[in-house]
mmCIF file of C-alpha atoms in Angstrom:
data_model
loop_
_atom_site.group_PDB
_atom_site.id
_atom_site.type_symbol
_atom_site.label_atom_id
_atom_site.label_comp_id
_atom_site.label_asym_id
_atom_site.label_seq_id
_atom_site.Cartn_x
_atom_site.Cartn_y
_atom_site.Cartn_z
ATOM 1 C CA MET A 10 0.000 0.000 0.000
ATOM 2 C CA SER A 11 1.355 3.407 -0.950
ATOM 3 C CA GLN A 12 1.835 6.187 1.603
ATOM 4 C CA ARG A 13 -0.995 8.163 0.050
ATOM 5 C CA ASP A 14 -3.401 5.219 0.297
ATOM 6 C CA ALA A 15 -2.332 4.502 3.877
ATOM 7 C CA LEU A 16 -3.007 8.107 4.913
ATOM 8 C CA ALA A 17 -6.408 8.025 3.215
ATOM 9 C CA ALA A 18 -7.259 4.751 4.960
ATOM 10 C CA TYR A 19 -6.263 6.240 8.325
ATOM 11 C CA ARG A 20 -8.407 9.325 7.758
ATOM 12 C CA ILE A 21 -11.443 7.200 6.918
ATOM 13 C CA TYR A 22 -10.784 4.994 9.933
ATOM 14 C CA PHE A 23 -10.701 8.014 12.246
ATOM 15 C CA ILE A 24 -13.904 9.423 10.722
ATOM 16 C CA LEU A 25 -15.687 6.086 11.221
ATOM 17 C CA GLY A 26 -14.345 5.983 14.772
ATOM 18 C CA ALA A 27 -15.668 9.485 15.467
ATOM 19 C CA LEU A 28 -19.126 8.556 14.161
ATOM 20 C CA PHE A 29 -19.064 5.388 16.237
ATOM 21 C CA ILE A 30 -18.157 7.185 19.481
ATOM 22 C CA CYS A 31 -20.652 9.989 18.841
ATOM 23 C CA SER A 32 -23.477 7.502 18.244
ATOM 24 C CA LEU A 33 -22.593 5.576 21.383
ATOM 25 C CA VAL A 34 -22.373 8.604 23.696
ATOM 26 C CA VAL A 35 -25.546 10.227 22.335
ATOM 27 C CA SER A 36 -27.524 7.000 22.775
ATOM 28 C CA ASN A 37 -26.597 7.040 26.464
ATOM 29 C CA LEU A 38 -27.737 10.652 26.913
ATOM 30 C CA ILE A 39 -31.156 10.508 25.229
ATOM 31 C CA PHE A 40 -32.358 7.093 26.394
ATOM 32 C CA GLN A 41 -35.066 8.337 28.810
ATOM 33 C CA LYS A 42 -37.497 9.290 26.049
ATOM 34 C CA PHE A 43 -39.555 6.381 24.721
ATOM 35 C CA PHE A 44 -41.496 6.352 21.487
ATOM 36 C CA TYR A 45 -43.794 4.018 19.602
ATOM 37 C CA TRP A 46 -43.860 2.987 15.970
ATOM 38 C CA ASP A 47 -46.648 1.026 14.314
ATOM 39 C CA PHE A 48 -44.909 -1.167 11.753
ATOM 40 C CA PHE A 49 -47.477 -1.257 8.940
ATOM 41 C CA GLY A 50 -50.089 -2.381 11.448
ATOM 42 C CA LEU A 51 -48.227 -5.653 12.059
ATOM 43 C CA TYR A 52 -46.450 -4.772 15.286
ATOM 44 C CA ARG A 53 -46.278 -1.798 17.630
ATOM 45 C CA PHE A 54 -42.724 -1.018 18.730
ATOM 46 C CA GLU A 55 -42.293 0.711 22.103
ATOM 47 C CA ILE A 56 -38.633 1.560 22.514
ATOM 48 C CA SER A 57 -36.206 4.184 23.782
ATOM 49 C CA VAL A 58 -34.932 6.841 21.382
ATOM 50 C CA GLY A 59 -31.484 5.790 22.580
ATOM 51 C CA ILE A 60 -31.833 2.804 20.302
ATOM 52 C CA LEU A 61 -31.927 4.990 17.174
ATOM 53 C CA PRO A 62 -28.198 5.821 16.901
ATOM 54 C CA TYR A 63 -27.035 2.569 18.453
ATOM 55 C CA PRO A 64 -27.409 0.293 15.377
ATOM 56 C CA VAL A 65 -25.022 2.671 13.591
ATOM 57 C CA THR A 66 -22.278 1.457 15.918
ATOM 58 C CA PHE A 67 -22.747 -2.142 14.805
ATOM 59 C CA LEU A 68 -22.742 -1.153 11.141
ATOM 60 C CA ILE A 69 -19.487 0.736 11.643
ATOM 61 C CA THR A 70 -17.778 -2.068 13.587
ATOM 62 C CA ASP A 71 -18.830 -4.577 10.921
ATOM 63 C CA LEU A 72 -17.425 -2.323 8.217
ATOM 64 C CA ILE A 73 -14.170 -1.821 10.124
ATOM 65 C CA SER A 74 -13.967 -5.553 10.866
ATOM 66 C CA GLU A 75 -14.392 -6.393 7.200
ATOM 67 C CA ILE A 76 -11.871 -3.881 5.855
ATOM 68 C CA TYR A 77 -9.455 -3.102 8.693
ATOM 69 C CA GLY A 78 -9.598 -6.374 10.643
ATOM 70 C CA LYS A 79 -10.441 -7.527 14.155
ATOM 71 C CA LYS A 80 -7.670 -5.581 15.922
ATOM 72 C CA LYS A 81 -8.756 -2.205 14.522
ATOM 73 C CA ALA A 82 -12.403 -2.940 15.344
ATOM 74 C CA ASN A 83 -11.510 -3.785 18.939
ATOM 75 C CA GLN A 84 -9.538 -0.529 19.203
ATOM 76 C CA ILE A 85 -12.655 1.445 18.280
ATOM 77 C CA VAL A 86 -14.696 -0.448 20.861
ATOM 78 C CA THR A 87 -12.111 0.320 23.548
ATOM 79 C CA ALA A 88 -12.103 4.015 22.576
ATOM 80 C CA GLY A 89 -15.878 4.021 22.920
ATOM 81 C CA ILE A 90 -15.595 2.724 26.474
ATOM 82 C CA PHE A 91 -13.297 5.589 27.471
ATOM 83 C CA ALA A 92 -15.584 8.113 25.764
ATOM 84 C CA SER A 93 -18.587 6.750 27.677
ATOM 85 C CA ILE A 94 -16.759 6.961 31.001
ATOM 86 C CA PHE A 95 -15.638 10.511 30.253
ATOM 87 C CA SER A 96 -19.169 11.591 29.296
ATOM 88 C CA LEU A 97 -20.386 10.029 32.533
ATOM 89 C CA LEU A 98 -17.930 12.138 34.546
ATOM 90 C CA ILE A 99 -19.042 15.299 32.733
ATOM 91 C CA VAL A 100 -22.725 14.626 33.417
ATOM 92 C CA TYR A 101 -22.036 13.735 37.046
ATOM 93 C CA THR A 102 -20.036 16.946 37.558
ATOM 94 C CA SER A 103 -22.717 19.032 35.843
ATOM 95 C CA ALA A 104 -25.376 17.573 38.138
ATOM 96 C CA ALA A 105 -23.260 18.270 41.227
ATOM 97 C CA VAL A 106 -22.807 22.021 40.686
ATOM 98 C CA PRO A 107 -25.828 24.204 41.721
ATOM 99 C CA ALA A 108 -27.870 26.017 39.099
ATOM 100 C CA THR A 109 -28.305 29.806 39.311
ATOM 101 C CA ASP A 110 -31.713 31.330 40.001
ATOM 102 C CA TRP A 111 -31.976 32.551 36.397
ATOM 103 C CA SER A 112 -30.776 29.326 34.749
ATOM 104 C CA PRO A 113 -33.244 28.182 32.023
ATOM 105 C CA VAL A 114 -32.635 24.616 33.230
ATOM 106 C CA ASP A 115 -32.787 24.288 37.010
ATOM 107 C CA ASP A 116 -31.417 21.428 39.119
ATOM 108 C CA VAL A 117 -34.747 19.589 39.248
ATOM 109 C CA LEU A 118 -35.209 19.576 35.469
ATOM 110 C CA PHE A 119 -31.572 18.673 34.861
ATOM 111 C CA ASP A 120 -31.775 15.755 37.291
ATOM 112 C CA LYS A 121 -35.028 14.608 35.704
ATOM 113 C CA VAL A 122 -33.435 14.466 32.247
ATOM 114 C CA PHE A 123 -29.942 13.298 33.162
ATOM 115 C CA GLY A 124 -30.454 11.892 36.657
ATOM 116 C CA ALA A 125 -30.538 8.294 35.479
ATOM 117 C CA THR A 126 -27.637 8.800 33.087
ATOM 118 C CA VAL A 127 -25.085 7.363 35.532
ATOM 119 C CA VAL A 128 -26.975 4.095 35.798
ATOM 120 C CA ALA A 129 -27.829 4.162 32.095
ATOM 121 C CA VAL A 130 -24.234 4.641 31.012
ATOM 122 C CA LEU A 131 -23.006 1.921 33.358
ATOM 123 C CA ALA A 132 -25.725 -0.417 32.099
ATOM 124 C CA SER A 133 -25.025 0.534 28.517
ATOM 125 C CA MET A 134 -21.280 0.026 28.924
ATOM 126 C CA MET A 135 -21.782 -3.431 30.406
ATOM 127 C CA ALA A 136 -24.075 -4.395 27.557
ATOM 128 C CA TYR A 137 -21.823 -2.639 25.083
ATOM 129 C CA LEU A 138 -18.771 -4.588 26.241
ATOM 130 C CA PHE A 139 -20.549 -7.897 25.848
ATOM 131 C CA ALA A 140 -22.359 -7.096 22.614
ATOM 132 C CA GLN A 141 -19.640 -5.347 20.636
ATOM 133 C CA TYR A 142 -16.891 -7.828 21.423
ATOM 134 C CA ILE A 143 -19.286 -10.701 20.723
ATOM 135 C CA ASP A 144 -20.275 -9.056 17.430
ATOM 136 C CA ILE A 145 -16.645 -8.700 16.340
ATOM 137 C CA GLN A 146 -15.752 -12.258 17.364
ATOM 138 C CA LEU A 147 -18.784 -13.741 15.612
ATOM 139 C CA PHE A 148 -18.219 -11.595 12.533
ATOM 140 C CA HIS A 149 -14.724 -13.010 12.066
ATOM 141 C CA PHE A 150 -15.930 -16.508 12.974
ATOM 142 C CA TRP A 151 -18.438 -16.415 10.125
ATOM 143 C CA LYS A 152 -15.891 -14.761 7.871
ATOM 144 C CA LYS A 153 -13.531 -17.688 8.449
ATOM 145 C CA ILE A 154 -16.303 -20.257 7.992
ATOM 146 C CA THR A 155 -17.477 -18.688 4.716
ATOM 147 C CA LYS A 156 -13.887 -18.023 3.568
ATOM 148 C CA GLY A 157 -14.547 -14.331 3.103
ATOM 149 C CA LYS A 158 -17.702 -14.866 1.046
ATOM 150 C CA HIS A 159 -21.373 -14.147 1.788
ATOM 151 C CA LEU A 160 -20.956 -10.862 3.632
ATOM 152 C CA TRP A 161 -24.669 -10.798 4.513
ATOM 153 C CA ILE A 162 -24.274 -13.945 6.629
ATOM 154 C CA ARG A 163 -21.577 -12.593 8.934
ATOM 155 C CA ASN A 164 -23.186 -9.154 9.076
ATOM 156 C CA ASN A 165 -26.615 -10.376 10.129
ATOM 157 C CA PHE A 166 -25.827 -13.497 12.136
ATOM 158 C CA SER A 167 -23.211 -11.696 14.238
ATOM 159 C CA THR A 168 -25.468 -8.687 14.788
ATOM 160 C CA PHE A 169 -28.628 -10.650 15.641
ATOM 161 C CA PHE A 170 -27.045 -12.446 18.586
ATOM 162 C CA SER A 171 -25.004 -9.494 19.830
ATOM 163 C CA GLN A 172 -28.029 -7.169 19.671
ATOM 164 C CA PHE A 173 -30.067 -9.611 21.732
ATOM 165 C CA VAL A 174 -27.291 -9.703 24.345
ATOM 166 C CA ASP A 175 -27.109 -5.902 24.303
ATOM 167 C CA THR A 176 -30.858 -5.368 24.697
ATOM 168 C CA ALA A 177 -31.288 -8.003 27.407
ATOM 169 C CA THR A 178 -28.288 -6.799 29.435
ATOM 170 C CA VAL A 179 -29.331 -3.132 29.409
ATOM 171 C CA LEU A 180 -32.913 -3.910 30.406
ATOM 172 C CA LEU A 181 -31.857 -6.325 33.153
ATOM 173 C CA LEU A 182 -29.592 -3.716 34.717
ATOM 174 C CA LEU A 183 -32.115 -0.881 34.384
ATOM 175 C CA CYS A 184 -34.855 -3.020 35.916
ATOM 176 C CA PHE A 185 -32.513 -4.175 38.684
ATOM 177 C CA PHE A 186 -31.772 -0.551 39.612
ATOM 178 C CA ASN A 187 -35.514 0.284 39.475
ATOM 179 C CA LYS A 188 -35.163 2.649 36.520
ATOM 180 C CA ILE A 189 -37.699 0.587 34.559
ATOM 181 C CA GLU A 190 -40.547 -1.534 35.915
ATOM 182 C CA TRP A 191 -39.998 -5.294 35.668
ATOM 183 C CA SER A 192 -43.454 -5.605 34.130
ATOM 184 C CA LEU A 193 -42.130 -3.786 31.045
ATOM 185 C CA PHE A 194 -39.095 -6.047 30.636
ATOM 186 C CA GLY A 195 -40.659 -8.561 28.231
ATOM 187 C CA THR A 196 -42.307 -5.944 26.035
ATOM 188 C CA LEU A 197 -39.209 -3.764 25.807
ATOM 189 C CA LEU A 198 -36.937 -6.768 25.164
ATOM 190 C CA LEU A 199 -39.098 -8.004 22.308
ATOM 191 C CA SER A 200 -39.586 -4.537 20.822
ATOM 192 C CA GLY A 201 -35.923 -3.598 21.181
ATOM 193 C CA PHE A 202 -34.612 -6.840 19.721
ATOM 194 C CA LEU A 203 -37.053 -6.949 16.802
ATOM 195 C CA PHE A 204 -36.312 -3.316 15.985
ATOM 196 C CA LYS A 205 -32.551 -3.971 15.987
ATOM 197 C CA VAL A 206 -33.019 -7.068 13.807
ATOM 198 C CA LEU A 207 -35.064 -5.024 11.362
ATOM 199 C CA ILE A 208 -32.394 -2.310 11.275
ATOM 200 C CA ALA A 209 -29.634 -4.916 10.840
ATOM 201 C CA VAL A 210 -31.423 -6.345 7.811
ATOM 202 C CA CYS A 211 -31.996 -2.867 6.375
ATOM 203 C CA ASP A 212 -28.381 -1.787 6.854
ATOM 204 C CA THR A 213 -26.987 -4.801 4.942
ATOM 205 C CA PRO A 214 -27.135 -2.991 1.567
ATOM 206 C CA PHE A 215 -25.257 -0.051 3.103
ATOM 207 C CA LEU A 216 -22.581 -2.422 4.386
ATOM 208 C CA TYR A 217 -22.254 -3.946 0.915
ATOM 209 C CA LEU A 218 -21.975 -0.467 -0.573
ATOM 210 C CA GLY A 219 -19.339 0.595 1.952
ATOM 211 C CA VAL A 220 -17.285 -2.560 1.425
ATOM 212 C CA TYR A 221 -17.559 -2.179 -2.353
ATOM 213 C CA LEU A 222 -16.319 1.417 -2.220
ATOM 214 C CA PHE A 223 -13.440 0.465 0.083
ATOM 215 C CA ARG A 224 -12.356 -2.446 -2.093
ATOM 216 C CA LYS A 225 -12.548 -0.330 -5.222
ATOM 217 C CA ARG A 226 -10.615 2.568 -3.650
ATOM 218 C CA PHE A 227 -7.818 0.460 -2.159
ATOM 219 C CA LYS A 228 -7.879 -2.335 -4.768
ATOM 220 C CA LEU A 229 -8.608 -5.088 -2.263
ATOM 221 C CA ALA A 230 -9.469 -8.672 -3.091
ATOM 222 C CA PRO A 231 -12.592 -10.259 -1.529
ATOM 223 C CA GLY A 232 -11.889 -10.991 2.124
ATOM 224 C CA GLU A 233 -8.644 -8.989 2.124
ATOM 225 C CA GLU A 234 -7.967 -6.649 5.066
ATOM 226 C CA ILE A 235 -5.685 -3.626 5.330
ATOM 227 C CA GLY A 236 -5.252 -3.474 9.102
ATOM 228 C CA ALA A 237 -1.899 -5.280 9.081
ATOM 229 C CA GLU A 238 -0.555 -2.993 6.351
ATOM 230 C CA LEU A 239 -1.630 0.099 8.294
ATOM 231 C CA ASN A 240 0.058 -1.186 11.445
ATOM 232 C CA ALA A 241 3.270 -1.792 9.517
ATOM 233 C CA PHE A 242 3.036 1.655 7.944
ATOM 234 C CA GLN A 243 2.485 3.233 11.360
ATOM 235 C CA LYS A 244 5.586 1.530 12.744
ATOM 236 C CA GLU A 245 7.650 2.792 9.817
ATOM 237 C CA GLU A 246 6.399 6.335 10.419
ATOM 238 C CA LYS A 247 7.463 6.138 14.067
ATOM 239 C CA LEU A 248 10.927 4.991 13.049
#
């Protein structure tokens, strides 16, 4: 890989990483609003708005896994953990300082919106750790089994299981800490999982498009990854 291509690949990797971290942090901050969606009269979804940006993270990690390899995907996941912890500290500090009398958002309103964020972020990070690492492991498992073919299999089969783990873990923790009633657990688990499955199926064409553009830009063969080449290039730059 030429120096120009390596720099371009790094820039794209950092952009994908930024989108991943942004989606993760935002999902933790907005989770307390719930909405419903009647799916063509077949099923009524009742889910948190925090779920909306979250599937983007799985699309990005699948894309990075396919093009950059397992190591680079795990690096993004680890960066997301640190970003979540840092956002948690910022929210906690903001809640601790007293609001002025003329503040448009007083302490009561702030605590109502962000008061459960500490528990939510902790719950989300636990689920996130399990789900994302499982997704990456399963993605490369299916990639090895299919010998780099049938991208839709590793994209969907890795995401389906990891999304179930993610949804179940978050709800279990939130119910355990009395942030959500246990009576809602079954409904929210089914709605959350089905919604994520639907999104995973819908994002498959976008994954194919992204992989196609990457392979065309960097002249990669099917199943070929560029993570090892980027690591070697990075070492040379340091020397």
